[in-house]
CSV table of C-alpha atoms and ligand atoms in Angstrom, one decimal:
chain,number,residue,atom,x,y,z
A,7,MET,CA,-24.9,-0.1,28.7
A,8,PRO,CA,-26.8,3.0,27.3
A,9,GLY,CA,-24.7,6.0,27.2
A,10,PHE,CA,-21.6,4.3,28.2
A,11,PRO,CA,-18.7,5.5,25.7
A,12,LEU,CA,-17.1,2.6,23.8
A,13,PRO,CA,-13.4,2.9,23.2
A,14,GLU,CA,-12.5,4.4,20.1
A,15,VAL,CA,-9.5,3.1,18.0
A,16,PRO,CA,-8.4,5.3,15.1
A,17,LEU,CA,-8.3,3.8,11.8
A,18,PRO,CA,-5.4,4.6,9.6
A,19,GLY,CA,-6.9,5.1,6.2
A,20,GLY,CA,-6.4,6.7,2.9
A,21,ASP,CA,-5.1,9.9,2.1
A,22,VAL,CA,-8.0,12.2,2.8
A,23,THR,CA,-10.2,11.7,5.7
A,24,GLU,CA,-8.9,12.7,9.2
A,25,GLY,CA,-10.6,11.4,12.6
A,26,ILE,CA,-11.9,8.1,11.4
A,27,VAL,CA,-12.5,5.6,14.3
A,28,ARG,CA,-13.6,2.2,15.1
A,29,ALA,CA,-16.1,1.9,18.3
A,30,GLY,CA,-17.1,-1.5,18.9
A,31,ASP,CA,-18.7,-3.0,15.8
A,32,THR,CA,-19.2,0.7,14.2
A,33,VAL,CA,-17.1,3.0,12.5
A,34,ARG,CA,-17.6,6.8,13.0
A,35,ARG,CA,-16.5,9.1,10.1
A,36,PRO,CA,-17.1,12.9,9.7
A,37,LEU,CA,-19.8,14.3,7.4
A,38,GLY,CA,-19.3,16.2,4.3
A,39,PRO,CA,-21.2,17.9,1.6
A,40,HIS,CA,-21.5,14.5,0.0
A,41,SER,CA,-23.0,12.8,3.1
A,42,PRO,CA,-26.5,13.1,2.3
A,43,LEU,CA,-26.0,11.3,-1.0
A,44,VAL,CA,-23.8,8.6,0.4
A,45,HIS,CA,-26.4,7.7,3.2
A,46,ALA,CA,-29.2,7.5,0.6
A,47,VAL,CA,-26.9,5.0,-1.4
A,48,LEU,CA,-26.3,3.0,1.5
A,49,ALA,CA,-30.0,2.8,2.8
A,50,HIS,CA,-30.9,1.6,-0.9
A,51,LEU,CA,-28.1,-1.1,-0.6
A,52,GLU,CA,-29.7,-2.2,2.4
A,53,ALA,CA,-33.3,-2.3,1.0
A,54,VAL,CA,-32.3,-4.2,-2.0
A,55,GLY,CA,-30.4,-6.8,0.3
A,56,PHE,CA,-26.8,-5.8,-1.2
A,57,GLU,CA,-24.3,-7.4,1.3
A,58,GLY,CA,-21.1,-5.8,-0.1
A,59,ALA,CA,-21.4,-2.6,2.0
A,60,PRO,CA,-21.4,-1.3,5.6
A,61,ARG,CA,-25.0,-0.5,6.9
A,62,PHE,CA,-25.8,3.3,7.6
A,63,LEU,CA,-26.7,3.3,11.4
A,64,GLY,CA,-27.2,7.1,11.7
A,65,THR,CA,-25.3,9.8,13.4
A,66,ASP,CA,-23.9,10.0,16.8
A,67,GLU,CA,-23.9,12.6,19.5
A,68,ARG,CA,-20.5,14.1,17.9
A,69,GLY,CA,-22.3,14.7,14.5
A,70,ARG,CA,-20.3,11.5,12.9
A,71,GLU,CA,-21.9,9.0,10.4
A,72,VAL,CA,-22.1,5.6,12.1
A,73,LEU,CA,-21.5,2.6,10.0
A,74,THR,CA,-21.2,-1.0,10.6
A,75,PHE,CA,-17.7,-2.3,10.8
A,76,ILE,CA,-16.9,-5.0,8.4
A,77,GLU,CA,-14.7,-7.8,9.7
A,78,GLY,CA,-12.0,-8.9,7.2
A,79,GLU,CA,-8.7,-8.1,5.7
A,80,VAL,CA,-8.1,-4.7,4.0
A,81,ALA,CA,-4.7,-3.9,2.3
A,82,GLY,CA,-2.8,-1.1,4.0
A,83,ARG,CA,0.5,0.6,3.5
A,84,PRO,CA,3.1,-0.8,2.5
A,85,HIS,CA,0.8,-2.6,0.1
A,86,PRO,CA,0.6,-6.5,0.5
A,87,ALA,CA,2.0,-8.9,-2.0
A,88,TRP,CA,-1.4,-10.3,-2.7
A,89,LEU,CA,-2.4,-7.2,-4.5
A,90,ALA,CA,-0.8,-8.8,-7.5
A,91,ASP,CA,-3.1,-12.2,-7.3
A,92,ASP,CA,-5.0,-12.1,-10.4
A,93,SER,CA,-7.9,-14.1,-8.5
A,94,ARG,CA,-8.1,-11.1,-5.9
A,95,LEU,CA,-8.5,-8.8,-8.9
A,96,ALA,CA,-11.3,-10.4,-10.7
A,97,SER,CA,-13.0,-11.0,-7.2
A,98,VAL,CA,-13.0,-7.2,-6.7
A,99,ALA,CA,-14.4,-6.9,-10.5
A,100,ARG,CA,-17.1,-9.0,-9.6
A,101,LEU,CA,-18.0,-7.3,-6.4
A,102,LEU,CA,-18.0,-4.0,-8.2
A,103,ARG,CA,-20.3,-5.5,-10.8
A,104,ALA,CA,-22.8,-6.7,-8.2
A,105,TYR,CA,-22.7,-3.3,-6.7
A,106,ASP,CA,-23.4,-1.4,-9.9
A,107,ASP,CA,-26.2,-4.1,-10.5
A,108,ALA,CA,-27.7,-3.3,-7.0
A,109,VAL,CA,-27.2,0.7,-7.2
A,110,ALA,CA,-28.5,1.0,-10.7
A,111,GLY,CA,-32.0,0.7,-9.7
A,112,PHE,CA,-31.6,3.8,-7.4
A,113,ALA,CA,-32.6,7.1,-8.7
A,114,PRO,CA,-31.6,9.9,-6.3
A,115,PRO,CA,-33.5,13.2,-6.0
A,116,ALA,CA,-32.0,15.9,-7.8
A,117,HIS,CA,-31.0,17.8,-4.6
A,118,LEU,CA,-28.8,15.1,-3.4
A,119,LEU,CA,-26.5,15.4,-6.3
A,120,GLU,CA,-25.7,19.4,-5.5
A,121,GLY,CA,-23.1,18.0,-3.2
A,122,VAL,CA,-21.3,16.0,-5.9
A,123,ALA,CA,-21.5,18.1,-8.9
A,124,PRO,CA,-18.0,18.6,-10.4
A,125,PRO,CA,-16.9,22.4,-10.5
A,126,ASP,CA,-16.8,24.1,-13.6
A,127,LEU,CA,-13.0,25.0,-13.8
A,128,PRO,CA,-11.3,27.2,-16.4
A,129,GLY,CA,-9.3,24.7,-18.7
A,130,LEU,CA,-11.1,21.5,-17.6
A,131,PRO,CA,-11.6,19.0,-20.5
A,132,PRO,CA,-15.5,18.3,-21.1
A,133,GLU,CA,-16.9,15.1,-19.5
A,134,PRO,CA,-16.2,12.2,-22.1
A,135,GLU,CA,-19.6,11.0,-23.9
A,136,PRO,CA,-20.8,7.9,-22.0
A,137,PRO,CA,-20.7,5.0,-24.6
A,138,PRO,CA,-23.7,4.4,-26.7
A,139,GLY,CA,-26.6,2.9,-24.8
A,140,ALA,CA,-24.8,3.1,-21.4
A,141,GLU,CA,-26.8,3.5,-18.2
A,142,VAL,CA,-25.8,6.3,-15.7
A,143,PHE,CA,-26.1,5.5,-12.0
A,144,ILE,CA,-24.4,6.3,-8.7
A,145,GLY,CA,-21.0,4.8,-9.2
A,146,HIS,CA,-18.5,4.0,-6.3
A,147,LEU,CA,-15.5,5.5,-8.4
A,148,ASP,CA,-13.0,5.0,-5.4
A,149,VAL,CA,-12.0,1.2,-5.7
A,150,THR,CA,-8.6,1.5,-4.1
A,151,PRO,CA,-7.0,-1.1,-2.4
A,152,GLU,CA,-7.7,0.4,0.8
A,153,ASN,CA,-11.4,0.5,0.2
A,154,VAL,CA,-12.3,-3.2,-0.4
A,155,VAL,CA,-12.6,-5.9,2.5
A,156,PHE,CA,-11.7,-9.4,1.4
A,157,ARG,CA,-12.3,-12.6,3.6
A,158,ASP,CA,-10.9,-15.8,2.3
A,159,GLY,CA,-9.0,-14.1,-0.4
A,160,GLN,CA,-12.2,-13.0,-2.1
A,161,ALA,CA,-13.6,-9.3,-2.1
A,162,VAL,CA,-16.8,-9.2,0.1
A,163,ALA,CA,-17.4,-5.6,0.7
A,164,LEU,CA,-16.5,-2.1,-0.9
A,165,ILE,CA,-16.3,0.9,1.9
A,166,ASP,CA,-15.8,4.3,1.7
A,167,PHE,CA,-18.4,5.8,-0.3
A,168,ASP,CA,-17.3,9.5,-0.2
A,169,LEU,CA,-16.6,9.9,-3.8
A,170,VAL,CA,-20.0,8.4,-5.2
A,171,ARG,CA,-21.5,10.4,-8.2
A,172,PRO,CA,-23.1,9.7,-11.3
A,173,ALA,CA,-21.1,7.2,-13.3
A,174,THR,CA,-21.3,4.6,-16.4
A,175,ARG,CA,-20.1,1.0,-16.0
A,176,LEU,CA,-17.2,2.1,-18.1
A,177,ASP,CA,-16.3,4.8,-15.6
A,178,GLU,CA,-16.3,2.2,-12.8
A,179,VAL,CA,-14.2,-0.3,-14.6
A,180,ILE,CA,-11.5,2.5,-15.4
A,181,ASN,CA,-11.3,3.6,-12.0
A,182,LEU,CA,-10.8,0.0,-10.9
A,183,CYS,CA,-8.1,-0.6,-13.4
A,184,PHE,CA,-6.5,2.7,-12.3
A,185,HIS,CA,-5.7,1.2,-8.9
A,186,TRP,CA,-5.5,-2.5,-9.5
A,187,ALA,CA,-4.1,-3.2,-12.9
A,188,PRO,CA,-2.8,-0.7,-12.4
A,189,LEU,CA,-2.8,1.9,-15.3
A,190,SER,CA,0.3,3.4,-14.4
A,191,PRO,CA,4.1,3.4,-15.1
A,192,GLU,CA,6.3,1.0,-12.9
A,193,GLN,CA,7.9,4.0,-11.2
A,194,ASP,CA,4.6,5.2,-9.8
A,195,ARG,CA,3.2,1.6,-8.6
A,196,SER,CA,3.6,0.2,-5.2
A,197,GLU,CA,6.2,-2.7,-4.9
A,198,PRO,CA,3.9,-5.7,-5.5
A,199,LEU,CA,2.4,-4.2,-8.6
A,200,ARG,CA,5.7,-3.7,-10.2
A,201,GLY,CA,6.3,-6.2,-12.7
A,202,VAL,CA,2.7,-7.3,-13.1
A,203,ASP,CA,1.4,-7.2,-17.2
A,204,ALA,CA,-1.5,-4.3,-16.3
A,205,VAL,CA,-2.6,-4.6,-19.9
A,206,ALA,CA,-3.4,-8.2,-19.4
A,207,ARG,CA,-4.8,-7.5,-15.8
A,208,THR,CA,-7.3,-4.8,-17.5
A,209,GLY,CA,-8.5,-7.5,-19.9
A,210,LEU,CA,-9.0,-10.0,-16.9
A,211,ALA,CA,-10.9,-7.0,-14.9
A,212,ALA,CA,-13.2,-6.2,-17.7
A,213,ASP,CA,-13.9,-10.0,-18.3
A,214,ALA,CA,-14.7,-10.5,-14.8
A,215,TYR,CA,-16.8,-7.5,-14.5
A,216,GLY,CA,-18.9,-8.5,-17.7
A,217,LEU,CA,-18.2,-5.2,-19.6
A,218,ASP,CA,-20.1,-4.7,-22.7
A,219,ALA,CA,-18.6,-4.2,-26.3
A,220,ALA,CA,-19.5,-0.5,-26.6
A,221,SER,CA,-17.5,0.2,-23.2
A,222,ARG,CA,-14.7,-1.7,-24.2
A,223,ARG,CA,-14.4,0.2,-27.4
A,224,ALA,CA,-14.5,3.6,-25.5
A,225,PHE,CA,-12.1,2.4,-22.7
A,226,VAL,CA,-8.7,4.1,-23.9
A,227,PRO,CA,-10.2,7.6,-25.0
A,228,THR,CA,-12.3,7.5,-21.7
A,229,ALA,CA,-9.5,6.8,-19.4
A,230,VAL,CA,-7.2,9.3,-21.3
A,231,ARG,CA,-10.0,12.0,-20.7
A,232,ARG,CA,-10.7,10.9,-17.1
A,233,THR,CA,-6.9,11.4,-16.5
A,234,GLU,CA,-6.9,14.8,-18.0
A,235,ARG,CA,-9.8,15.8,-16.0
A,236,SER,CA,-8.4,14.3,-12.9
A,237,TRP,CA,-5.3,16.6,-13.0
A,238,HIS,CA,-7.5,19.8,-12.9
A,239,LEU,CA,-9.8,18.4,-10.3
A,240,MET,CA,-7.1,17.4,-7.9
A,241,ARG,CA,-5.4,20.5,-8.2
A,242,HIS,CA,-8.7,22.3,-7.7
A,243,ARG,CA,-9.4,20.3,-4.6
A,244,ALA,CA,-5.9,20.9,-3.2
A,245,GLN,CA,-6.4,24.7,-3.6
A,246,THR,CA,-9.9,24.7,-2.3
A,247,LEU,CA,-10.2,22.0,0.2
A,248,GLY,CA,-6.4,21.8,1.7
A,249,GLY,CA,-5.7,19.1,4.1
A,250,GLY,CA,-5.0,15.6,2.7
A,251,TRP,CA,-5.9,17.0,-0.7
A,252,ALA,CA,-3.1,19.8,-0.6
A,253,ARG,CA,-0.7,17.1,0.9
A,254,MET,CA,-1.0,14.7,-2.0
A,255,TRP,CA,-0.5,17.6,-4.5
A,256,GLU,CA,2.5,18.8,-2.8
A,257,ASP,CA,3.8,15.2,-2.7
A,258,GLY,CA,3.6,15.3,-6.7
A,259,VAL,CA,0.1,13.5,-7.5
A,260,GLY,CA,-0.2,16.1,-10.2
A,261,ASP,CA,3.1,14.9,-11.8
A,262,LYS,CA,1.9,11.0,-11.4
A,263,ILE,CA,-1.2,11.9,-13.3
A,264,GLN,CA,0.8,13.4,-16.2
A,265,ARG,CA,2.9,10.1,-16.2
A,266,ARG,CA,0.0,8.0,-16.4
A,267,LEU,CA,-1.5,9.9,-19.4
A,268,VAL,CA,2.0,9.3,-21.0
A,269,TRP,CA,1.6,5.6,-20.4
A,270,LEU,CA,-1.7,5.3,-21.5
A,271,GLU,CA,-1.1,6.9,-24.5
A,272,ALA,CA,1.8,4.6,-25.0
A,273,GLU,CA,0.0,1.5,-24.1
A,274,GLY,CA,-3.0,2.3,-25.6
A,275,GLU,CA,-3.2,0.1,-28.7
A,276,ARG,CA,-2.1,-3.1,-26.4
A,277,ILE,CA,-4.9,-2.2,-24.0
A,278,ARG,CA,-7.4,-1.9,-26.8
A,279,ALA,CA,-6.3,-5.3,-28.3
A,280,ALA,CA,-6.5,-7.0,-24.8
A,281,LEU,CA,-10.3,-5.7,-24.5
B,29,ADP,N1,-17.1,0.0,7.7
B,29,ADP,C1,-15.8,-0.5,7.4
B,29,ADP,N2,-15.6,-1.9,8.0
B,29,ADP,C2,-14.4,-2.3,8.0
B,29,ADP,N3,-13.1,-1.3,7.8
B,29,ADP,C3,-13.3,-0.2,7.7
B,29,ADP,C4,-14.7,0.4,7.4
B,29,ADP,N4,-14.5,1.8,7.3
B,29,ADP,C5,-13.4,2.2,7.2
B,29,ADP,N5,-12.3,1.0,7.5
B,29,ADP,C6,-10.9,1.1,7.6
B,29,ADP,O1,-10.5,2.2,7.6
B,29,ADP,C7,-9.9,2.6,6.7
B,29,ADP,C8,-10.1,4.2,6.5
B,29,ADP,O2,-11.3,4.5,6.1
B,29,ADP,P1,-12.2,5.1,4.9
B,29,ADP,O3,-13.6,5.2,4.8
B,29,ADP,O4,-11.4,4.3,3.6
B,29,ADP,O5,-11.5,6.5,4.8
B,29,ADP,P2,-10.4,7.3,4.0
B,29,ADP,O6,-11.4,8.2,3.4
B,29,ADP,O7,-9.3,7.9,4.9
B,29,ADP,O8,-10.1,6.6,3.0
B,29,ADP,C9,-10.1,1.6,5.7
B,29,ADP,O9,-9.0,1.5,4.7
B,29,ADP,C10,-10.6,0.5,6.4
B,29,ADP,O10,-9.2,-0.2,6.6
B,30,MG,MG1,-10.5,5.0,2.0
């Protein structure tokens, strides 16, 4: 029935975006400076037939992006026990590999990168050097449990492309491991991930992804540098964007990042050996 408004059901999500709803078979999300790049990525994924992402259907009469809703199971809060299953983690790593392979052929026009360029902040440590021979493509870089759809215990789709930006395969696997190994001390993990062997799960994720040798050698120093940078970037977003970013900062995300740094430095040798 054209023009008949569909009932909208709020989708409780991650920490940041407010006003995400499901309407029928679609999801409506607010637009941001990153949106033109996100839409170009989703159009590329559709053109190459990659099934593990929502389709971008356009914008609605209220200026929101319209995406296909992907049926399946997504981890909410509190986190489900299955987050600790190694087979789930391996399937997420394979899905991420498939996404990276699909997006690697996409060369975005330069103007689309303007909305996602990292700010030049005083004290911000420089970007880590990419490993020798590394490709740079538009990474997902936000593979949290809340951003993966599962069916029958297997990861089938990534959602929430708001943080896409230039990345290497190593950056993608580090981001995956931050959330899923997880690369953090027990006190900062959600309940199901306390007691898992995060170092072994890092090796498992790298194997399931098929990470190359040069990236494995650069894993620990790059993860340390990314962690240092994220402290500055998160503080900057809290100060300039407010909202969910400010809430996360007030809730102590900066201290969590510092504890991750200490943990990475303590476990670095074991991680190197597991890779
Ligand atoms: N296309 C989609 N298909 C299925 N579920 C979705 C989709 N988009 C969002 N969701 C659900 O809504 C939640 C929040 O959406 P998300 O895009 O991740 O926003 P946020 O920026 O708040 O993390 C997700 O964790 C997921 O449960
Ligand atoms: Mg999300």
